[in-house]
Coordinates of C-alpha atoms and ligand atoms in Angstrom, one line a residue:
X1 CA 36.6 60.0 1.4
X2 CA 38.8 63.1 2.3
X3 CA 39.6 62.9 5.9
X4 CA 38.2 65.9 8.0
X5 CA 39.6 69.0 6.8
X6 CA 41.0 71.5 9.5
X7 CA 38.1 74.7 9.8
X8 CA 40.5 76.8 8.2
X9 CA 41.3 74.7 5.2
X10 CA 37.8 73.8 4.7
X11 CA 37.4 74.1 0.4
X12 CA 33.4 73.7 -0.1
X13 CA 33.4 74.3 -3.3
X14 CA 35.9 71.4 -3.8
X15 CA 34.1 69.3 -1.4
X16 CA 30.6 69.4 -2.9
X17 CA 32.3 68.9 -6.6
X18 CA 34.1 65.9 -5.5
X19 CA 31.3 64.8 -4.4
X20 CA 28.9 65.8 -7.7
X21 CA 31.9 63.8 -10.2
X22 CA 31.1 60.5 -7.9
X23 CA 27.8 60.8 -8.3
X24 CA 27.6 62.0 -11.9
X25 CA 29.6 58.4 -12.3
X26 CA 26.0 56.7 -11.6
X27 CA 27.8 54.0 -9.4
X28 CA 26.1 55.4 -6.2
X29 CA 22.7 54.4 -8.1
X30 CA 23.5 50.7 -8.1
X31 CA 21.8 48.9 -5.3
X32 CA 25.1 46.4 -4.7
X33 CA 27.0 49.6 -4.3
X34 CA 24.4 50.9 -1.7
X35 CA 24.2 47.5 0.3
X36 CA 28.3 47.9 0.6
X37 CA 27.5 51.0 2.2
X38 CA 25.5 49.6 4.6
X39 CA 27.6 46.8 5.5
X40 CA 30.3 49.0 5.9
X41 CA 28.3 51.3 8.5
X42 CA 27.5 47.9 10.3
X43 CA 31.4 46.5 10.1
X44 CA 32.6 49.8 11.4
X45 CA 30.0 49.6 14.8
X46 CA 31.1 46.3 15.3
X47 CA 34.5 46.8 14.8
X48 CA 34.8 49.7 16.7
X49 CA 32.6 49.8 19.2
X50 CA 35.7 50.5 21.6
X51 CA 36.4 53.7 19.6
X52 CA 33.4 55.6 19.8
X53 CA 33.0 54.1 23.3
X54 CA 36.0 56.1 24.1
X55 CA 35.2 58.8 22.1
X56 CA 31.7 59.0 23.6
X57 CA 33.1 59.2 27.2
X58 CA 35.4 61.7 26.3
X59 CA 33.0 64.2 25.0
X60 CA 29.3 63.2 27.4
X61 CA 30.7 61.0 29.9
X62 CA 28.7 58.1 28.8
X63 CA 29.5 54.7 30.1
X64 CA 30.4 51.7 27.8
X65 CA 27.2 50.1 27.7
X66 CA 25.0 53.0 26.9
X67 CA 27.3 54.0 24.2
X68 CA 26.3 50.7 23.0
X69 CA 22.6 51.1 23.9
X70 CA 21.8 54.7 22.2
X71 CA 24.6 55.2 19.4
X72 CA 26.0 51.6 18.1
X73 CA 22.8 49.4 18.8
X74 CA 20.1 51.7 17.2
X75 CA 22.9 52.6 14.4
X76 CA 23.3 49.0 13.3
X77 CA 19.7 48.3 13.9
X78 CA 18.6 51.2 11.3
X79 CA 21.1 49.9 8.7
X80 CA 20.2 46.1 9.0
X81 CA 16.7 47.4 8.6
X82 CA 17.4 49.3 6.0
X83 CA 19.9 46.7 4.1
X84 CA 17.0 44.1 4.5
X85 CA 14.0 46.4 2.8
X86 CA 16.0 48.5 0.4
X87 CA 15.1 46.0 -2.7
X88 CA 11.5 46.4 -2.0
X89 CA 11.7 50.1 -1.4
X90 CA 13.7 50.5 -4.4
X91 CA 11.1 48.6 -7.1
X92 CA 9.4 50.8 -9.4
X93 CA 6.0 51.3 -8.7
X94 CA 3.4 50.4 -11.6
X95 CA -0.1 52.4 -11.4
X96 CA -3.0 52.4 -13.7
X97 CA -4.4 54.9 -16.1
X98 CA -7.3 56.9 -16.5
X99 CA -9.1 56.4 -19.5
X100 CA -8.0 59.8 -21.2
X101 CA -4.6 58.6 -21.3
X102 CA -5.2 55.1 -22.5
X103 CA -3.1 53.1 -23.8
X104 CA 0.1 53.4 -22.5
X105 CA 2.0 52.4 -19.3
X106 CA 3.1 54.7 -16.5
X107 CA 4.8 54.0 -13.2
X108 CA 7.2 56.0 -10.8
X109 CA 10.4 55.3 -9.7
X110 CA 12.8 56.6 -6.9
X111 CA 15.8 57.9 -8.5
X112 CA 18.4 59.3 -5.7
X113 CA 18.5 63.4 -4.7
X114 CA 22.1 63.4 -5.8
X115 CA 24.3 65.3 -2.9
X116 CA 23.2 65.6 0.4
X117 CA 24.1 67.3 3.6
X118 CA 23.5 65.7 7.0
X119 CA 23.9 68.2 9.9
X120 CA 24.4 65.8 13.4
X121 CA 23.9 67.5 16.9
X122 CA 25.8 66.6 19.9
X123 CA 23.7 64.2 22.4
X124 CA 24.0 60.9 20.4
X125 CA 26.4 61.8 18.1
X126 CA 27.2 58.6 16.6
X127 CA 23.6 57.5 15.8
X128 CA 22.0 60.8 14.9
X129 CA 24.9 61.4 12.6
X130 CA 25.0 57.3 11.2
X131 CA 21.0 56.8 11.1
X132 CA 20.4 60.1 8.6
X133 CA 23.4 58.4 6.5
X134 CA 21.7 55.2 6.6
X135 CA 19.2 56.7 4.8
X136 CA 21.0 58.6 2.5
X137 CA 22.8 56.0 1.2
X138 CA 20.0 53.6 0.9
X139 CA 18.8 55.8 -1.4
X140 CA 21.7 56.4 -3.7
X141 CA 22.9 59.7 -2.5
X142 CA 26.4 60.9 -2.2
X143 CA 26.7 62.4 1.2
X144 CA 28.7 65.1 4.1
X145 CA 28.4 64.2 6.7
X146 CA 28.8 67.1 9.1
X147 CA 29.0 65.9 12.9
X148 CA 28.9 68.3 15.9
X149 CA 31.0 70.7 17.2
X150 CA 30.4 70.0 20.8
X151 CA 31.5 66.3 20.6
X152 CA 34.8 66.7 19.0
X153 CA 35.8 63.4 20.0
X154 CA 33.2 61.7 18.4
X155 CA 33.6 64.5 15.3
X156 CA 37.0 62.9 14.6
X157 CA 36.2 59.6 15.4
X158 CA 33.7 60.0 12.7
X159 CA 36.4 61.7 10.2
X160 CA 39.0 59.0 11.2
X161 CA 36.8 55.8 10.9
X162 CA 34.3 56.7 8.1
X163 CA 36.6 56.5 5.0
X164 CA 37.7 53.3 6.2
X165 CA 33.9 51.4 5.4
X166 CA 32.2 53.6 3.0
X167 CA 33.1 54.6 -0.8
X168 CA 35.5 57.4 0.0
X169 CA 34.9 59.3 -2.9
X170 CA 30.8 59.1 -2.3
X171 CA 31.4 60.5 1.7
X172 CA 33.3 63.0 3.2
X173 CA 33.0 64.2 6.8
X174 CA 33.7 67.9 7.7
X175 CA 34.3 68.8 11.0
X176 CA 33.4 72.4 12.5
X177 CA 30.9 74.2 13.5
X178 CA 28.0 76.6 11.7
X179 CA 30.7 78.8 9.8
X180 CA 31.3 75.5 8.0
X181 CA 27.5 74.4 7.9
X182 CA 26.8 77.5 6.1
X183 CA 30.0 77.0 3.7
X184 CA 28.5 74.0 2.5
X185 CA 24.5 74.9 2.5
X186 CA 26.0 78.1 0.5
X187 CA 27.1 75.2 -2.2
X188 CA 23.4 74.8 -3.3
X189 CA 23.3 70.8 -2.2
X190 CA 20.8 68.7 -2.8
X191 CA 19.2 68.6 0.3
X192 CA 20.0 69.3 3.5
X193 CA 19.0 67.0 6.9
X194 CA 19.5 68.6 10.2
X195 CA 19.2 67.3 14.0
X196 CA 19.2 70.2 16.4
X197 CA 17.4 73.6 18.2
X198 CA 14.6 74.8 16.4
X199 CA 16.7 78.3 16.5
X200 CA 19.6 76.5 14.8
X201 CA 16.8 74.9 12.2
X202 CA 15.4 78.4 11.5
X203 CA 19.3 79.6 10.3
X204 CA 20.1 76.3 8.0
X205 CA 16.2 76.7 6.7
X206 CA 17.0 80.5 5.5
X207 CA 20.4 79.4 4.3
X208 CA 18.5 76.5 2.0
X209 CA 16.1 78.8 0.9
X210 CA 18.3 80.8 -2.0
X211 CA 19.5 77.5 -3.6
X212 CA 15.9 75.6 -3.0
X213 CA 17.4 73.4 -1.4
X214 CA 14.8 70.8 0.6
X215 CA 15.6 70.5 4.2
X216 CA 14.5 67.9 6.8
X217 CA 14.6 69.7 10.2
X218 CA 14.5 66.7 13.3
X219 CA 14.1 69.6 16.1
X220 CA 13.3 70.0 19.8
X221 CA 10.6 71.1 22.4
X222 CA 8.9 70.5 25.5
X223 CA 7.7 67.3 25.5
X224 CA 5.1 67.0 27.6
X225 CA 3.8 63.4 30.2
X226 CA -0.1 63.3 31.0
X227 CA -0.5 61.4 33.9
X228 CA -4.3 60.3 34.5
X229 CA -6.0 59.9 38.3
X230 CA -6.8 56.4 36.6
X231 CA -3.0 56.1 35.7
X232 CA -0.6 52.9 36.8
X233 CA 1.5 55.4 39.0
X234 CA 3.9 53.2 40.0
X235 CA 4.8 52.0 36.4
X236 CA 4.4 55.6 35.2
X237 CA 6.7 56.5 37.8
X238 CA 9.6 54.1 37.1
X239 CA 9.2 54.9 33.2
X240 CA 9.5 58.8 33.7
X241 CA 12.6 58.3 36.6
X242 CA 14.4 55.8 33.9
X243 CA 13.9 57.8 30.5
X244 CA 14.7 61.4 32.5
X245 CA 17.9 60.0 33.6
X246 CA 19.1 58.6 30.1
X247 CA 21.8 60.9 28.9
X248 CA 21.2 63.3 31.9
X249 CA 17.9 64.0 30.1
X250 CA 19.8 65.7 27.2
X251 CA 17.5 63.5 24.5
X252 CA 15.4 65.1 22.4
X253 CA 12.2 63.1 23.3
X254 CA 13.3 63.0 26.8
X255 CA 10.3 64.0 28.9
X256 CA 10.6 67.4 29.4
X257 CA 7.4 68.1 32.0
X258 CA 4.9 66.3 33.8
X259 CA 1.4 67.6 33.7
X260 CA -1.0 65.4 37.1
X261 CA -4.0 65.2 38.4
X262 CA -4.0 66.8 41.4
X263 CA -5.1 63.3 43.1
X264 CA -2.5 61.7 42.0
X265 CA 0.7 64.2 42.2
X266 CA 2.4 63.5 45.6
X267 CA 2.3 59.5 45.7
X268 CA 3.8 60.2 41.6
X269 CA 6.5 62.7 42.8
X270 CA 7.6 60.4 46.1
X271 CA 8.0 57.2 43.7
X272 CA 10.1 59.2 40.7
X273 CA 12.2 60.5 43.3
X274 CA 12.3 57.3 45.0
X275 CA 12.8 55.5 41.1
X276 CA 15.8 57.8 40.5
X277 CA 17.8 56.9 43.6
X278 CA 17.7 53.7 43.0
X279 CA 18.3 53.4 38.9
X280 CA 21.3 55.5 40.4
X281 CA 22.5 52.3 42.2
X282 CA 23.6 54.2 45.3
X283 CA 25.7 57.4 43.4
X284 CA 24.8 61.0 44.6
X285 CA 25.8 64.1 43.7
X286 CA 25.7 65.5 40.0
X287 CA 25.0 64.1 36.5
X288 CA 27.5 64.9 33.6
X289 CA 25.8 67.6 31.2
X290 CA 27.5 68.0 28.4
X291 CA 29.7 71.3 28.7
X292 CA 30.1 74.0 30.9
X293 CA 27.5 76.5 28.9
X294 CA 25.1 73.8 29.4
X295 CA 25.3 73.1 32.9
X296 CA 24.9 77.0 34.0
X297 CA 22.3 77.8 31.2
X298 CA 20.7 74.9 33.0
X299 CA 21.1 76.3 36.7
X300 CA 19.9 79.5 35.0
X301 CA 16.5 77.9 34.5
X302 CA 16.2 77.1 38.2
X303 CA 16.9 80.6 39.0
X304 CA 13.7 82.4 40.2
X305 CA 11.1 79.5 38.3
X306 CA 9.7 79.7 41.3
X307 CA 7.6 76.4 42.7
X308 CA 9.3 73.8 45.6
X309 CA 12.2 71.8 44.8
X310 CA 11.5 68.4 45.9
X311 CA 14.9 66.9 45.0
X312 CA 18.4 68.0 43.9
X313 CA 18.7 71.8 42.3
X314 CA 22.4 71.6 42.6
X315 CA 24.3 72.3 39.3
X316 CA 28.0 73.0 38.9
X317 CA 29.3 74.3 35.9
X318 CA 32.7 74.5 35.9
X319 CA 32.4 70.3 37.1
X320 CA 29.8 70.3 34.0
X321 CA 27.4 68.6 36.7
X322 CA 23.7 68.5 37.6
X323 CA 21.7 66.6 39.8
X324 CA 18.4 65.1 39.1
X325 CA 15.8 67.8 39.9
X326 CA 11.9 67.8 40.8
X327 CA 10.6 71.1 40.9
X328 CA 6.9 70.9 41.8
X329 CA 4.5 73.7 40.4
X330 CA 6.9 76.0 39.0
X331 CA 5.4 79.5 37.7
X332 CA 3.9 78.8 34.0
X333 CA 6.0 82.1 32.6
X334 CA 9.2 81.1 34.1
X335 CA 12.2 80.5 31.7
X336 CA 12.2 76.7 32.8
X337 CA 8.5 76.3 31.7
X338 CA 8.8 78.2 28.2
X339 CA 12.3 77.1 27.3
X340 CA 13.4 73.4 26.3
X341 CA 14.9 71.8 29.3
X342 CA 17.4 69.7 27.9
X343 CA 19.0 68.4 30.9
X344 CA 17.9 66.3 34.2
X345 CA 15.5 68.7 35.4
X346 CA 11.6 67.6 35.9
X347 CA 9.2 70.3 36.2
X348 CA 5.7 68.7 37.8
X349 CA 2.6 70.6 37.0
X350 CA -0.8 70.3 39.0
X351 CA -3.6 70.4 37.1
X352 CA -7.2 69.7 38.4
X353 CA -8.4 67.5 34.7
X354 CA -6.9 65.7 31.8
X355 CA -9.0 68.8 29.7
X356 CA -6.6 71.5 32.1
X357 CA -3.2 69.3 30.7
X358 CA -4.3 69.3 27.1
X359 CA -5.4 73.1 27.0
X360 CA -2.0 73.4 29.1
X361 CA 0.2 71.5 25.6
X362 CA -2.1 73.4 23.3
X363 CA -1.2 76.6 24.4
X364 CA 2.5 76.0 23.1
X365 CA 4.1 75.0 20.3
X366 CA 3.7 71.5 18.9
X367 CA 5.6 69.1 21.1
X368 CA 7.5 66.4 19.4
X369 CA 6.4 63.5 21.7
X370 CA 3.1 63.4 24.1
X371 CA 3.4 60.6 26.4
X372 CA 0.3 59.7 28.0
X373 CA -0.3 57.5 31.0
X374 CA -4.0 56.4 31.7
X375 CA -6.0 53.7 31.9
X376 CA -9.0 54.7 30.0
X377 CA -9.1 54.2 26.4
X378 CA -11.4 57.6 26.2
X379 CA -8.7 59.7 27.6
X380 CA -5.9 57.9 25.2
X381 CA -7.9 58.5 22.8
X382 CA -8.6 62.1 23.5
X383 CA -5.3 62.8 24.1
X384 CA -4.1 61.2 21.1
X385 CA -6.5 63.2 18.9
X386 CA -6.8 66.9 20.9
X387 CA -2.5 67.1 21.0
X388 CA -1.0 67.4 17.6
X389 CA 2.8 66.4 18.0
X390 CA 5.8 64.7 16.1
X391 CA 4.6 61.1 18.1
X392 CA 1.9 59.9 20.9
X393 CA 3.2 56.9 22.9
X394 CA 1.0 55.9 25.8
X395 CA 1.9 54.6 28.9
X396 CA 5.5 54.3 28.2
X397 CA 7.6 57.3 26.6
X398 CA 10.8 57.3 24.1
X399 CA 10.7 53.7 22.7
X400 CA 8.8 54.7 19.4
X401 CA 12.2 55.9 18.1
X402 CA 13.3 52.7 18.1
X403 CA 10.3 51.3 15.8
X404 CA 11.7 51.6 12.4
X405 CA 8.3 50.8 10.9
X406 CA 7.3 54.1 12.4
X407 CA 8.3 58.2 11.0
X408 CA 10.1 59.8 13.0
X409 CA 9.9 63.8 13.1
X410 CA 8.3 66.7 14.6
X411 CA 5.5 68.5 13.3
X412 CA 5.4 72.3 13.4
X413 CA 8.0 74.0 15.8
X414 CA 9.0 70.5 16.1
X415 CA 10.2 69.6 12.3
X416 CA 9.4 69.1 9.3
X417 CA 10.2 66.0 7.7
X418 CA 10.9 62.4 8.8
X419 CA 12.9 59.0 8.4
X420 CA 13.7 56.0 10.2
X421 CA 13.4 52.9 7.9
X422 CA 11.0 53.7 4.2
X423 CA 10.7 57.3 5.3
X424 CA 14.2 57.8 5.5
X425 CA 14.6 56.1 2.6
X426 CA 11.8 58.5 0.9
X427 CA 13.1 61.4 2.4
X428 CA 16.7 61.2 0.5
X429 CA 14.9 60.2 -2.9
X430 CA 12.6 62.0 -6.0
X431 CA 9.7 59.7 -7.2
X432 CA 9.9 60.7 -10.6
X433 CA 7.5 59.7 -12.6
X434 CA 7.9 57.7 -15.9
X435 CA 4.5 58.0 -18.8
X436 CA 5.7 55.9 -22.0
X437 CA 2.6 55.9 -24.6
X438 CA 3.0 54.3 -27.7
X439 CA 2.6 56.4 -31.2
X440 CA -0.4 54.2 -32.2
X441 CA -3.4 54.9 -32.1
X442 CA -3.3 58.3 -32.8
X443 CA -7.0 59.5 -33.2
X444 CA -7.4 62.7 -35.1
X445 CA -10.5 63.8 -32.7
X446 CA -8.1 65.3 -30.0
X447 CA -6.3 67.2 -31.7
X448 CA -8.0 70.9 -32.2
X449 CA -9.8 72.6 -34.5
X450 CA -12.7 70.5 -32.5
X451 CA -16.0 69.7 -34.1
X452 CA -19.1 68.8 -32.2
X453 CA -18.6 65.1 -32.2
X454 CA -15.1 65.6 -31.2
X455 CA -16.1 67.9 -28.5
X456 CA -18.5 65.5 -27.2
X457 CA -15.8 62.2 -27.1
X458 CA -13.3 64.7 -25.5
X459 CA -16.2 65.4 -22.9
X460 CA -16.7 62.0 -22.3
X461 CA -13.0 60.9 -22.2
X462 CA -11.5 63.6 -19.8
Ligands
NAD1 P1 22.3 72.9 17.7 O1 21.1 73.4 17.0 O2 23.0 73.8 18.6 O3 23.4 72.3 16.7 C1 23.1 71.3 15.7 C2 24.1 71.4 14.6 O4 23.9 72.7 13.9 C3 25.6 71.3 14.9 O5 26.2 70.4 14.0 C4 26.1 72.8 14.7 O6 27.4 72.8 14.2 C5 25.2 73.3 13.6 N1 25.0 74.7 13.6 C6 25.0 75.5 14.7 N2 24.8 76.8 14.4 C7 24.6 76.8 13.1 C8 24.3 77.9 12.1 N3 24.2 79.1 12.5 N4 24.2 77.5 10.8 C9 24.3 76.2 10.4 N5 24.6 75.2 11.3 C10 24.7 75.5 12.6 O7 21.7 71.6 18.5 P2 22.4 70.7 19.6 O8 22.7 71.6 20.7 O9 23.5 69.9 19.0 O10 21.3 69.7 20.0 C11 20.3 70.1 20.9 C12 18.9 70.3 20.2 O11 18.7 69.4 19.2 C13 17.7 70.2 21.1 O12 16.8 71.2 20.8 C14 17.2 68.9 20.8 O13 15.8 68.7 21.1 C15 17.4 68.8 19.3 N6 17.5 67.4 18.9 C16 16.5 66.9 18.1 C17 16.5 65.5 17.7 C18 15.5 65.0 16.9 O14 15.7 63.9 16.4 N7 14.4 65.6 16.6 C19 17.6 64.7 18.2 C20 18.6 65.3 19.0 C21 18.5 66.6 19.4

């Protein structure tokens, strides 16, 4: 693996034809090889777990153990997965034959994509850059890996530690930002898997588009929480405080706003704000958000939404700080409601019927989560059916991302494309398929001039 090139000396020409020899060498296709791989992602969390745990402080302020928690756990836990499945995923797949095209055998097969381009954002760097990988490798790919700009620590981290564990001529990281992302999608790859803004998805898209090159887009949105009258407040409460508060609410299924029955909103407001002091074990003041631009794009949104601020509001951008915010029945067109929040902000919308909060999601762009808190199976079920999104969870939010049985992706403004486990393994290969017939019997009725008696077994046969 080359180590990370500096922006300037980035060759990506050179890179991606590095990378086409390796896997031209059909050694990447070998399912020892890929299991190396794996083990070598899995070695490398283990190993250095105090790394990136530095690395990840450095760049989002996280502590050790949720460094741990969100980027070395689920890493490890998608490549174990992965390493323990990837025979079964691999087999070829026999099917039968209609009777037109009898005898003769026919199966399909999943033969790899050949390079690919995985495109990480900055939140969990480590694990939305490792888990694409996973899956790229598991299918036989060669891979570059392109981490995010706004983690640099974690970027070179990445560059430093990679080529240590995987095939260095099958991997290369390149560091940078989307002058080097368009470098390499200008190199016509194979396909191209990116983690981001929908805005951001929209550019790498139209870049793809004059090679054909397939993308994968794992984006954003407002992702809304329905909370029933009939709903366990106090459980819903604790759930919404906890998940908010993971990564300063910069995750991408974080709950971005609560839509309540009216009967129901104060008692579900006075127990998250109540939750979110306490899962704070006594700190106060601000929240680390990930850079400057972030934290004043974030006090921007408070600016003028209008509604009562129940708890925090104060954001400091030069400190890159934010604390956790309740903003109760901010105005519908304000720039908090129609943009992503991305931060520890909690917008909490009134409405007077579970029918009000799904007209209210339906009026927007597909969500990638809908979390759901109720205890009637009806309104699950409605919900589950009237909200088209990425993922429903009910009464509990986030923790479907961590079922590797389950997609993962959005749907519409959401994404396109998914993985975790098979479907990330699907995602990075072709099912080609494979017809072998043998040259007897060859009956002279289908081929043309056709008589009637012909025409008639044809008619019969197809
Ligand atoms: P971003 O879109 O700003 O950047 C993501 C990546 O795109 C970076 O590596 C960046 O270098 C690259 N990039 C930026 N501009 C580019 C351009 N013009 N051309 C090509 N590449 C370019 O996203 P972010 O700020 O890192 O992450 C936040 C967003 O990502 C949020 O919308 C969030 O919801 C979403 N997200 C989605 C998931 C998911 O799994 N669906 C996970 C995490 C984050």
């Amino acid at each position: 693996m080359t180590a990370a090139p500096e922006r300037a000396d980035l060759d990506a020409p050179a890179v991606v034809d590095a990378l086409r020899a390796t896997f031209r060498s059909g050694r990447t296709r070998d399912l020892a090889w890929r299991i190396a791989q794996l083990e070598g992602i899995e070695r490398m969390c283990a190993e250095r777990e105090a790394e990136f745990a530095a690395a990840l402080a450095l760049d989002l302020g996280r502590p050790a153990v949720d460094a741990w928690l969100a980027d070395l756990a689920p890493s490890t836990a998608e490549s174990v997965y992965a390493r323990k499945h990837l025979s079964g995923w691999a087999r070829p797949r026999r099917v039968g034959l209609p009777l037109s095209v009898r005898p003769g055998r026919a199966r399909y097969e999943y033969e790899p994509l050949g390079v690919v381009l995985i495109i990480g954002p900055w939140n969990y760097p480590v694990y939305l850059t490792l888990a694409p990988l996973v899956a790229a490798l598991a299918a036989g790919n060669c891979a570059v890996v392109k981490p995010s700009e706004h983690a640099p620590a974690v970027a070179d981290a990445l560059a430093r530690l990679l080529p240590l564990y995987l095939d260095p001529e099958a991997v290369t990281v390149v560091t940078g930002g989307p002058e080097e992302t368009q470098a390499l999608l200008g190199q016509g790859l194979d396909h191209a898997f990116f983690t981001g803004s929908p805005e951001v998805g929209a550019k790498v898209m139209a870049a793809a588009a004059p090679h054909l090159t397939p993308v994968t887009l794992e984006l954003g949105g407002k992702s809304p929480v329905i909370v029933a009258a009939d709903a366990d407040v106090a459980v819903a409460a604790r759930r919404i405080a906890w998940t908010k508060l993971m990564n300063s609410g910069q995750t991408c299924v974080a709950p971005d706003y609560l839509l309540v029955e009216a009967a129901v909103r104060d008692e579900l407001v006075e127990r998250i704000v109540a939750a979110t002091k306490k899962f704070r074990g006594g700190a106060t003041g601000g929240l680390r958000i990930v850079d400057e631009r972030q934290a004043r794009r974030l006090a921007g949104l408070l600016d003028g939404c209008g509604g009562t601020i129940v708890a925090g509001g104060r954001f400091d951008a030069a400190e890159r700080l934010g604390e956790p915010t309740v903003v109760v029945d901010p105005d519908p067109s304000s720039q908090l409601m129609r943009e992503e929040i991305f931060g520890p902000i909690l917008p909490v919308i009134t409405v007077e019927s579970v029918d009000a909060a799904i007209a209210h999601v339906n009026s927007g762009p597909k969500p990638l989560a809908t979390y759901v808190f109720s205890r009637s199976k009806e309104i699950v079920a409605r919900v589950t059916r009237e909200i088209s999104c990425g993922a429903t969870v009910v009464n509990h939010l986030m923790f479907h991302v961590l079922v590797p049985q389950l997609p993962f992706g959005g749907v519409g403004r959401s994404g396109m494309g998914a993985y975790h486990g098979r479907f990330g393994f699907e995602t990075f290969s072709h099912r080609r398929s494979v017809l072998v017939k043998s040259t007897r019997p060859d009956p002279g009725f289908v081929y043309p001039p056709y008589g009637a008696l012909a025409e008639k077994l044809l008619r019969k046969l197809f």
